[in-house]
Each structure stands twice: as C-alpha cells, then as structure tokens.
Coordinates of C-alpha atoms in Angstrom, one line a residue:
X1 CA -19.6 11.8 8.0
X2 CA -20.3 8.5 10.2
X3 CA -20.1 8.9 13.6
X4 CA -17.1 7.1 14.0
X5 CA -16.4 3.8 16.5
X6 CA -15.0 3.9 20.0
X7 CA -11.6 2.2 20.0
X8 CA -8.4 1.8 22.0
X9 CA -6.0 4.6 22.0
X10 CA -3.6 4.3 19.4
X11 CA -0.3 5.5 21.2
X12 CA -0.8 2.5 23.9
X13 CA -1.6 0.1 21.0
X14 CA 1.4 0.8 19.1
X15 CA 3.5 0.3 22.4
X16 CA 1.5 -2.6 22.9
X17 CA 2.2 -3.9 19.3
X18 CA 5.9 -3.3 19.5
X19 CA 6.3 -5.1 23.2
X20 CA 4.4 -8.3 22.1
X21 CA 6.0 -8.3 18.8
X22 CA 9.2 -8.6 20.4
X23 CA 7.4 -11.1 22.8
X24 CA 7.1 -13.6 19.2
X25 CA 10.1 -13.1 18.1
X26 CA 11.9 -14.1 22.1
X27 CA 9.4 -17.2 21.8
X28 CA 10.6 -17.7 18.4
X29 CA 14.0 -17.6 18.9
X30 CA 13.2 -20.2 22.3
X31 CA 11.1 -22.6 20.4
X32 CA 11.1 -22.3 17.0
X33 CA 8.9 -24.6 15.7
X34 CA 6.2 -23.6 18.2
X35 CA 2.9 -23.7 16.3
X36 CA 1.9 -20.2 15.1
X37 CA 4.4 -18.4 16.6
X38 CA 5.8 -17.7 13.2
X39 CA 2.4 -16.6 11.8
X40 CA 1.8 -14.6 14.7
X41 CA 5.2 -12.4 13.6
X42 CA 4.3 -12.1 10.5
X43 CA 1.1 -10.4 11.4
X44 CA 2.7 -8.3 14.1
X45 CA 5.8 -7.0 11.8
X46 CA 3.4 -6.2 8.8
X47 CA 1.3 -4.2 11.3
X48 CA 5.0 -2.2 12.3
X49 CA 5.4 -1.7 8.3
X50 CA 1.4 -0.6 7.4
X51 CA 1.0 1.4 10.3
X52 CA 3.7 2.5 11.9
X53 CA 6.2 3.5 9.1
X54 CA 8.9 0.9 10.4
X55 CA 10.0 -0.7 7.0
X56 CA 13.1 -2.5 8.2
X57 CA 9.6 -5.1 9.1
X58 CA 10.3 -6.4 5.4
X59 CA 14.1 -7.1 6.5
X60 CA 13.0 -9.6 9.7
X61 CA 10.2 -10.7 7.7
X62 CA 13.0 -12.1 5.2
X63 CA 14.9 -13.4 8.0
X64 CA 12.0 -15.5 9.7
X65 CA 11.6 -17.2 6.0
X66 CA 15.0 -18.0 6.2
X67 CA 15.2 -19.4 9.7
X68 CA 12.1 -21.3 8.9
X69 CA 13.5 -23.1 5.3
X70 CA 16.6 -24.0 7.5
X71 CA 14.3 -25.6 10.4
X72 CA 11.7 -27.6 8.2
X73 CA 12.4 -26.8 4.7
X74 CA 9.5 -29.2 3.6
X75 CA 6.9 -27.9 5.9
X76 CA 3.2 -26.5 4.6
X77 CA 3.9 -23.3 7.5
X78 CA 7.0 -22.7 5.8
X79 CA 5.8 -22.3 2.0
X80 CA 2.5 -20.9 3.1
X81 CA 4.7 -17.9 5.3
X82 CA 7.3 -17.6 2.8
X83 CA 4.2 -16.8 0.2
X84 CA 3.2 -14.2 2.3
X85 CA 6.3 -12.6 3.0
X86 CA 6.7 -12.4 -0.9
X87 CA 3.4 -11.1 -1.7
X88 CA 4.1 -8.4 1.1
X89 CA 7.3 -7.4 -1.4
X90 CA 5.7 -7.6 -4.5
X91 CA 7.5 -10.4 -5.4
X92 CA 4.5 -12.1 -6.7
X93 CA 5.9 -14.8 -8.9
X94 CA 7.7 -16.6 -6.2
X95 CA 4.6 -16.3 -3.8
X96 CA 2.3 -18.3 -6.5
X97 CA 5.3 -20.9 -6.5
X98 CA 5.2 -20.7 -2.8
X99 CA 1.8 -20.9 -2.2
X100 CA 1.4 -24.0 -5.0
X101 CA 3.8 -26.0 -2.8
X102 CA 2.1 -25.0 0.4
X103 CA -1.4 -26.0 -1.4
X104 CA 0.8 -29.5 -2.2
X105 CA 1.8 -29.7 1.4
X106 CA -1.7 -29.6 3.3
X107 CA -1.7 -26.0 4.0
X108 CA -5.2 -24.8 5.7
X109 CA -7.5 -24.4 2.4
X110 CA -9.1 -21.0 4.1
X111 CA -5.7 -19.6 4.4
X112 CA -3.9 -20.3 1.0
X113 CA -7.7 -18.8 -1.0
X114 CA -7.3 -16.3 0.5
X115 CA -3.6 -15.3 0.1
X116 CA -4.5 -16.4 -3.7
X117 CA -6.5 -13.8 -3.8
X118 CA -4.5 -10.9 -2.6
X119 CA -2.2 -12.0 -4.9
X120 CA -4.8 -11.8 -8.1
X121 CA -5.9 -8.5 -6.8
X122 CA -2.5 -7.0 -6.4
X123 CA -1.8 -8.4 -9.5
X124 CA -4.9 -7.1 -11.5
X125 CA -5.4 -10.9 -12.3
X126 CA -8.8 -12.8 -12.6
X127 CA -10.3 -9.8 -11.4
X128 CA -14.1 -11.0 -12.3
X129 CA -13.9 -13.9 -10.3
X130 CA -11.8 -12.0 -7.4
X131 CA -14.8 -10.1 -7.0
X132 CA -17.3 -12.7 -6.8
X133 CA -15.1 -14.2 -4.6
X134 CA -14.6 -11.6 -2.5
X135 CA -18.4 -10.9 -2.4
X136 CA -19.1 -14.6 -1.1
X137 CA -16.6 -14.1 1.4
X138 CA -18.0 -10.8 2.9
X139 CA -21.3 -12.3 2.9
X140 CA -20.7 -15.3 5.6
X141 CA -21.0 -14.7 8.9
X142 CA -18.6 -13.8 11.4
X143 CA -16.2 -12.2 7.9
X144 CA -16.2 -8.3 8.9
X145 CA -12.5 -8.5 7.8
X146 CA -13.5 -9.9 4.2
X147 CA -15.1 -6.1 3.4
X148 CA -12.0 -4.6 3.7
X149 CA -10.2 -6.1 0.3
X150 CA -13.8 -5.9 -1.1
X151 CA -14.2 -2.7 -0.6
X152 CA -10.5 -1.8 -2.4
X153 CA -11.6 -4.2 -5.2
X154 CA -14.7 -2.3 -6.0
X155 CA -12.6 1.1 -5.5
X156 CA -10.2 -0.1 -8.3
X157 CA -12.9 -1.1 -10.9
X158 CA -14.2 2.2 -10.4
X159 CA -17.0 1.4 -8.0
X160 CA -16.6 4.3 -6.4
X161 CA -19.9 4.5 -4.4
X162 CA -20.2 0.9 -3.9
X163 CA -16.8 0.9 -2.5
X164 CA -17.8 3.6 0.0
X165 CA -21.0 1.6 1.2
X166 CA -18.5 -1.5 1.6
X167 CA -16.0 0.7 3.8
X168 CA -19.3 2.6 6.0
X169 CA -20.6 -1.0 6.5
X170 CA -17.1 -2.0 7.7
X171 CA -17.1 0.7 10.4
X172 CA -20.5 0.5 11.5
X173 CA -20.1 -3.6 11.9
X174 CA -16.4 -3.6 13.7
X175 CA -16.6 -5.8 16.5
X176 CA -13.7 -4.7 18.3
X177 CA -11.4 -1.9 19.9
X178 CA -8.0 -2.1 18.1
X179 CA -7.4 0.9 16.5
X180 CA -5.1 -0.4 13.8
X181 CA -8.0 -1.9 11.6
X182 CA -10.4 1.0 11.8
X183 CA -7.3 3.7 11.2
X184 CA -6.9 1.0 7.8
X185 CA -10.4 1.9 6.9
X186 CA -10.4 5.6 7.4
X187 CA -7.2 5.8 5.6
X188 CA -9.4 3.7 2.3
X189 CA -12.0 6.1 2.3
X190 CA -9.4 8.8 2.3
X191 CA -7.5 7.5 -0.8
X192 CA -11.1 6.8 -2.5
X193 CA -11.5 10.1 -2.1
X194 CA -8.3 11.5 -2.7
X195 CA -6.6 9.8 -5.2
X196 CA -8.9 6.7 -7.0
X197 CA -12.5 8.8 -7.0
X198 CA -13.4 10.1 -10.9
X199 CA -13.6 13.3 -9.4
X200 CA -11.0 13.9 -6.2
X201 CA -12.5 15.5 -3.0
X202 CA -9.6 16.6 -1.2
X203 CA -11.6 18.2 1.6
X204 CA -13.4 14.7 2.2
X205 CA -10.2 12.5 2.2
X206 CA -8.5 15.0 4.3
X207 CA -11.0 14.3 7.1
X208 CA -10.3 10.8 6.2
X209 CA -6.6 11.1 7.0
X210 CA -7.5 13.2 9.7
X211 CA -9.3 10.5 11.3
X212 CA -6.8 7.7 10.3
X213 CA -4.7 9.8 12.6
X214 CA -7.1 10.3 15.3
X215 CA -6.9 6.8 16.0
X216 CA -3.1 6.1 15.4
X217 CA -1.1 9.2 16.0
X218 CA 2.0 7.0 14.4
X219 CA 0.1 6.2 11.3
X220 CA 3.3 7.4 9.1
X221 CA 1.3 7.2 5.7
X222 CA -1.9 8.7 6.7
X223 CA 0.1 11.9 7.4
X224 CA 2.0 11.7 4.6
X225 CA -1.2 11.6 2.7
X226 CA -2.8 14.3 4.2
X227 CA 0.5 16.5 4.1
X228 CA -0.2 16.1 0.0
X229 CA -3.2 17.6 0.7
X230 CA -2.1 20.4 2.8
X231 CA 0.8 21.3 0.6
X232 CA -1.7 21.5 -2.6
X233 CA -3.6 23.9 -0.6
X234 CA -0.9 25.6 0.2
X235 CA -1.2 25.1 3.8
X236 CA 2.7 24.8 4.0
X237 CA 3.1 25.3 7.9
X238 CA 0.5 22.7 8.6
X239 CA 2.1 20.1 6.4
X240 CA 5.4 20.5 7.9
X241 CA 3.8 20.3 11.4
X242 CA 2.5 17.0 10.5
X243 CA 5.7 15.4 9.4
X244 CA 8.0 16.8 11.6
X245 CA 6.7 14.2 14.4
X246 CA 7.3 11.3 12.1
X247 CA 10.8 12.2 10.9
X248 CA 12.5 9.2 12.5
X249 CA 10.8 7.0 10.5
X250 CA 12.4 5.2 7.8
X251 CA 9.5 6.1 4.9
X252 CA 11.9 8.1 2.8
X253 CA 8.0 9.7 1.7
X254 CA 8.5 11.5 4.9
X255 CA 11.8 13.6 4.0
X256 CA 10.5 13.9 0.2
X257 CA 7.4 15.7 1.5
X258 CA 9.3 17.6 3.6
X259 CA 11.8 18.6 1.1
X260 CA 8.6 19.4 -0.6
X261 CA 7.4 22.2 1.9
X262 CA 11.5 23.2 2.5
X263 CA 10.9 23.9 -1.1
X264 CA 7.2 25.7 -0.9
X265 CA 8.8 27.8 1.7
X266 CA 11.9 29.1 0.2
X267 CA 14.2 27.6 2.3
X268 CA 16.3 25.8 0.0
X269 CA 18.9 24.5 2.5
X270 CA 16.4 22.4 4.6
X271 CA 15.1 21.5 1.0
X272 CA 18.6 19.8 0.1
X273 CA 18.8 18.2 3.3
X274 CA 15.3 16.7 3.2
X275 CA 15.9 15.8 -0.6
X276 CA 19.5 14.2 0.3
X277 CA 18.1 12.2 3.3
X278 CA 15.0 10.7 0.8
X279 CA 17.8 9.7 -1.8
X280 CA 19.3 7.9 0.6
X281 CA 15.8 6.0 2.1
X282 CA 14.6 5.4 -1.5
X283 CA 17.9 4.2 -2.9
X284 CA 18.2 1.6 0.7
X285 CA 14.8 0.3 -0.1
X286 CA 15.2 -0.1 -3.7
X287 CA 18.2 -2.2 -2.9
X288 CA 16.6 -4.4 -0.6
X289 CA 13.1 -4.6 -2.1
X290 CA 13.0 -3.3 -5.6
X291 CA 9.4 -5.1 -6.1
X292 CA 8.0 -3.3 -3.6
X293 CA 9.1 0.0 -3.9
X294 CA 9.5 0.2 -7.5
X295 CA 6.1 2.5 -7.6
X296 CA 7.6 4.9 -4.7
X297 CA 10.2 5.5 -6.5
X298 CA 9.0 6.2 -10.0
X299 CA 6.9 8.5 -8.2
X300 CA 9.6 10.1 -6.2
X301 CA 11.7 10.3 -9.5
X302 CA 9.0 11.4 -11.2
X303 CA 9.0 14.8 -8.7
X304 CA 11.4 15.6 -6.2
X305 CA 13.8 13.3 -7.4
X306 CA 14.2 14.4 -10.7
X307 CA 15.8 11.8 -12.4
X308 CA 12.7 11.0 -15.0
X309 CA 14.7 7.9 -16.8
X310 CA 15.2 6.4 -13.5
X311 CA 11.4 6.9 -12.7
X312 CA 10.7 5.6 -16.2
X313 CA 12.6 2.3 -15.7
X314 CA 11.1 1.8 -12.1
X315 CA 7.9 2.2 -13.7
X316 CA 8.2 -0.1 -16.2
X317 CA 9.7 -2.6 -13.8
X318 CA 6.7 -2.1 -11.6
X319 CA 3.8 -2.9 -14.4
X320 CA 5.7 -6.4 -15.3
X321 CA 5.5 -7.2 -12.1
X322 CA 1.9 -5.9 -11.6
X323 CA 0.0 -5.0 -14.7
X324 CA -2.4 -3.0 -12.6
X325 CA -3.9 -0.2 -14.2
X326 CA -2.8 2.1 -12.0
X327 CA 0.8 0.7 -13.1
X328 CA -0.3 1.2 -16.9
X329 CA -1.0 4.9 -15.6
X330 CA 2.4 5.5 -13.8
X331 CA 4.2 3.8 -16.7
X332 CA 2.5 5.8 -19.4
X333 CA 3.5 9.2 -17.4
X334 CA 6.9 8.4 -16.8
X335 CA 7.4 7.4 -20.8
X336 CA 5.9 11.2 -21.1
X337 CA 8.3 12.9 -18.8
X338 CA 11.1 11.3 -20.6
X339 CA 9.3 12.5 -24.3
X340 CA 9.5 8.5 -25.2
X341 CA 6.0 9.0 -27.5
X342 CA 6.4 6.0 -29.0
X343 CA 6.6 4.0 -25.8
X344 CA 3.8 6.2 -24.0
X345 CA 1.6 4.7 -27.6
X346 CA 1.9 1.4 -26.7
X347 CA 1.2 1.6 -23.4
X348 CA -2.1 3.4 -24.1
X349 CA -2.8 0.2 -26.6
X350 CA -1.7 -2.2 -24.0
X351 CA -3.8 -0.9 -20.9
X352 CA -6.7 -0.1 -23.5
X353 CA -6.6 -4.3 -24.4
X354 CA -6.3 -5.1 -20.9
X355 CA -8.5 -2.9 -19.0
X356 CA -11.1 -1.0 -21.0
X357 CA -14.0 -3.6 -20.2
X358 CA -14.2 -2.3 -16.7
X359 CA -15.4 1.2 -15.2
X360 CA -12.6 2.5 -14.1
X361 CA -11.1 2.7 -17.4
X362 CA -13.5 5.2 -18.5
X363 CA -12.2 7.5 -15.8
X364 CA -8.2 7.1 -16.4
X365 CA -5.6 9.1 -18.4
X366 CA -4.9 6.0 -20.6
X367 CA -8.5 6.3 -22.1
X368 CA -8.4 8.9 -24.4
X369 CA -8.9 8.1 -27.9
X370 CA -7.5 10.3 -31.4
X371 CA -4.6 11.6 -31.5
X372 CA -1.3 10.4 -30.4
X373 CA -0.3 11.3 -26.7
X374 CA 2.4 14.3 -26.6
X375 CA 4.8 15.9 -23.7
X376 CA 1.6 18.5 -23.3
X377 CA -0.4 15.8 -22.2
X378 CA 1.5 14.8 -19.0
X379 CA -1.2 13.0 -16.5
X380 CA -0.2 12.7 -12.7
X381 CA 2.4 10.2 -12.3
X382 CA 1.6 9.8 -8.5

C-alpha cells in the first residue's frame, strides 16, 4: 500500500467545515447577492452530505436555490447553482435545463463543462467522449482534482487497473492538507476494490475504508462500508463498534447496518429498533429526494427492508433516471426477487444493447448469454 500523505486532522477539519459553513450561510443571509458566497455554500454543505453523513445539506441546498430565483431569477449564478444542486439529487433532467440557461446567460465556460460532464457520467451518457474529456482535463497543469472523476470513469468501464493508477497518482500529486479530498480517494480505491473490481478484494478495500477513516473519523459512509465488510466476515462486534459512533447521523444506512449486526447477533429486539429507525430515515429521504435515494432504497428493500416490490419500483425509477449499468444491474435483481422473469428478460436485452461494447460488461451479471434468467439466478442487488 502507498505510503499515504500527511494531512490535517480530520476531527478539527470537520469543526472547521461546520463553523465556516455557518460563516456562508450568516454572510448570505447579510448580503445576498455577494459574489460567490452562494457557490462557496454549495461546496461547504455538499462536503457536510459526502463526508459527514449530514443529509438534511440537500434540504438548505434547496433552500439557497430558492432564495436565489427570488433575488435574481435571470442570473447565470442562479441557473448555474440551481444545476448543481439538481445534479447533487439526481434530478438530472432539470440540471441539463438549468445548466442550458446558465450556458445562455454567460455562465464561466470552465464551470458549466465541467458540471456537463458529471452529469453525462452520472448519467452513463456520451461516455466515449466523457473520457477523453476527462483525460484532456487531467492532463493540464495545475488539474490534480480532474483525476478524481477520471479515475471513477475508468472504474466504471471496467478499467480496473488503470483506475487504480489514476487514484495512486492522485495521492502521490495532492498538493494540500485537507483531509476531506484524500479521505474521497481512499474511500475510491476501497469501492474499486470492494464492490466494482471483477474480482472483490475485501481485505484490500477494508484498508481502504480503514484509511478513509484514518483521516476523517466522521466519514459516515466509509464506515458503513467497511462495517459490510466486517459483517460478511463475521466480525459482528467490530462492525457494531464502528457504527455505534455514527448513530446520530441521519444516513438511515447506519441503523440498517446495525439492524444488520442486531440481527447477526441474535438480539432481535435491538434488531427491530435499528430496522424501525431505518424505515423511518429511508421513507424521510425518499419523500424529499426520491432521485437521489431511489438506489438506497431498492437496496435497503432489497435486504433488510424486505418489501421486494417496493425495491423493484425504486429500482426501476432509478435506471430512468440514470441508465447506468450499475442501475441495469440493480433493476434486473430486484425484477428477480419479485419472480418478474419476463421483466428481468428485457432488462438483460436492454443493458446488453446499451452497454455490452465496453469492458465492464463482460464482468456483470447482465452478461450472461443462453438461457432465460430464473429466481435461482439472483445476482447482488447492492
């Protein structure tokens, strides 16, 4: 493993994040149409969501958007931030409409490519010319945070080494001592290795997570992540240990995996609780921000949650909005949990049109060819 970078410690940088996020907002609230205070937000409260578990960011996020149509409804800040806000929801139709009209308005040229293409990656879209995009990028000089989305590219067309040389690259160039970007790339190289890699290493992405971690204790999803690990290894004690200082987050994945270990561990009591209080987190989300957590909960529904129809329509909701291959995977799991062959047939067809050119098709569940899929053949929904 790399010898990893110095960096600031992660407990002072999330108190650091919190107190000058609430700086922005005080500033916004004074002077409203101060430039870049707005974008400055934006970047602060999708750091509280990413890292910190704190998803109630999507919920002020929304209400900066608002504030900012009422102050200068016309403005190219104003399209350009409400096209981020909806690409950080998955609501990716509206932020193409809002990023043509902040294109039509002047917006910075630098800022609206590249929000055009997170949202064609995110969107399995143009995915050819994303990456020779992204490659260009990552190439000039001074662009260490263009290897980042290259490196996630490569990882979803199944470049599975080249992605890894992207991400090493990335930690061995960083140029500075915030924690939050390297904990980003530790946490990459753990799902590459846990979850997108042909063949999963859960030993390697568990020292991933681990490191993730190291440099943000806070960082809600890393230890969600490796608590997957730890409870498929039956490491049940560990897993909980690793929650259990994260419980006050509002990542209903939190409860569920604890439910999980409540479950590993016989006590069914705690189980119900955990299961009762990630009902409720899942059900608030999916109220608020169905794009964006229509995947969680098709996974959740899949498992703990067991309601399979309900995972099933989430899932399908998910790969209209985002015809990702990944979605094509969930979509076609969920329409075998529910014994909907037919509908698990044409979703093999479908992501077999759409995505069997590139190398990660080879590797997927949808790839199979011969006989019809049945309920035996049940690939990981997750």
């Amino acid at each position: 493993m790399l010898q990893l970078p110095p960096a600031t410690d992660g407990q002072i940088a999330t108190i650091n994040l919190f107190s000058a996020r609430d700086q922005s907002w005080n500033r916004f609230w004074r002077m409203p149409q101060r430039s870049g205070t707005a974008e400055l937000i934006i970047e602060q409260e999708q750091f509280a969501a990413q890292f910190c578990g704190d998803l109630e960011a999507f919920d002020r996020m929304e209400t900066l958007v608002c504030e900012l149509a009422a102050l200068e409804p016309e403005a190219a800040p104003t399209f350009l931030i409400a096209a981020q806000v909806a690409c950080a929801t998955h609501r990716f139709s509206e932020a193409r409409s809002s990023l043509q009209q902040a294109v039509a308005k002047g917006a910075a040229a630098d800022a609206t490519d590249r929000l055009a293409l997170a949202i064609d990656q995110a969107t399995g879209e143009n995915l050819h010319r994303v990456l020779a995009a992204r490659r260009e990028r990552a190439a000039q000089p001074g662009s260490w945070g263009e290897l980042i989305p290259l490196g996630a590219l490569l990882a979803d067309l199944g470049e599975f080494d080249e992605a890894e040389r992207i991400y090493h690259q990335a930690l061995q160039e960083y140029p500075d001592l915030s924690p939050f970007a390297l904990a980003w790339l530790c946490f990459q190289l753990g799902m590459l290795w846990g979850e997108t890699a042909s063949e999963a290493d859960p030993e390697r992405a568990a020292r991933w997570y681990r490191s993730a971690i190291d440099y943000l204790p806070g960082y809600v999803k890393a230890r969600v992540h490796l608590a997957e690990i730890l409870l498929d290894a039956q490491r049940h004690a560990e897993a909980r240990a690793l929650l259990e200082p994260v419980i006050q987050s509002v990542d209903p994945e939190v409860p569920w995996r604890l439910a999980d270990e409540a479950a590993c561990s016989g006590d069914s009591a705690r189980e119900a609780q955990y299961l009762h209080t990630a009902h409720q987190g899942f059900e608030t989300l999916l109220s608020k921000h169905l794009l964006a957590f229509a995947d969680h909960g098709a996974a959740f529904y899949t498992g703990s949650g067991g309601d399979p129809v309900r995972a099933f329509d989430l899932a399908k909701l998910n790969l209209a909005n985002r015809p990702t291959l990944r979605a094509f995977e969930q979509a076609y799991a969920a329409a075998l949990n529910v014994d909907d062959i037919p509908a698990a047939i044409r979703l093999q067809e479908d992501a077999r049109a759409r995505w069997e050119s590139i190398k990660a098709f080879q590797f997927s569940s949808l790839s199979a060819v011969g006989s019809a899929p049945t309920g035996q053949d049940n690939p990981s929904a997750v």
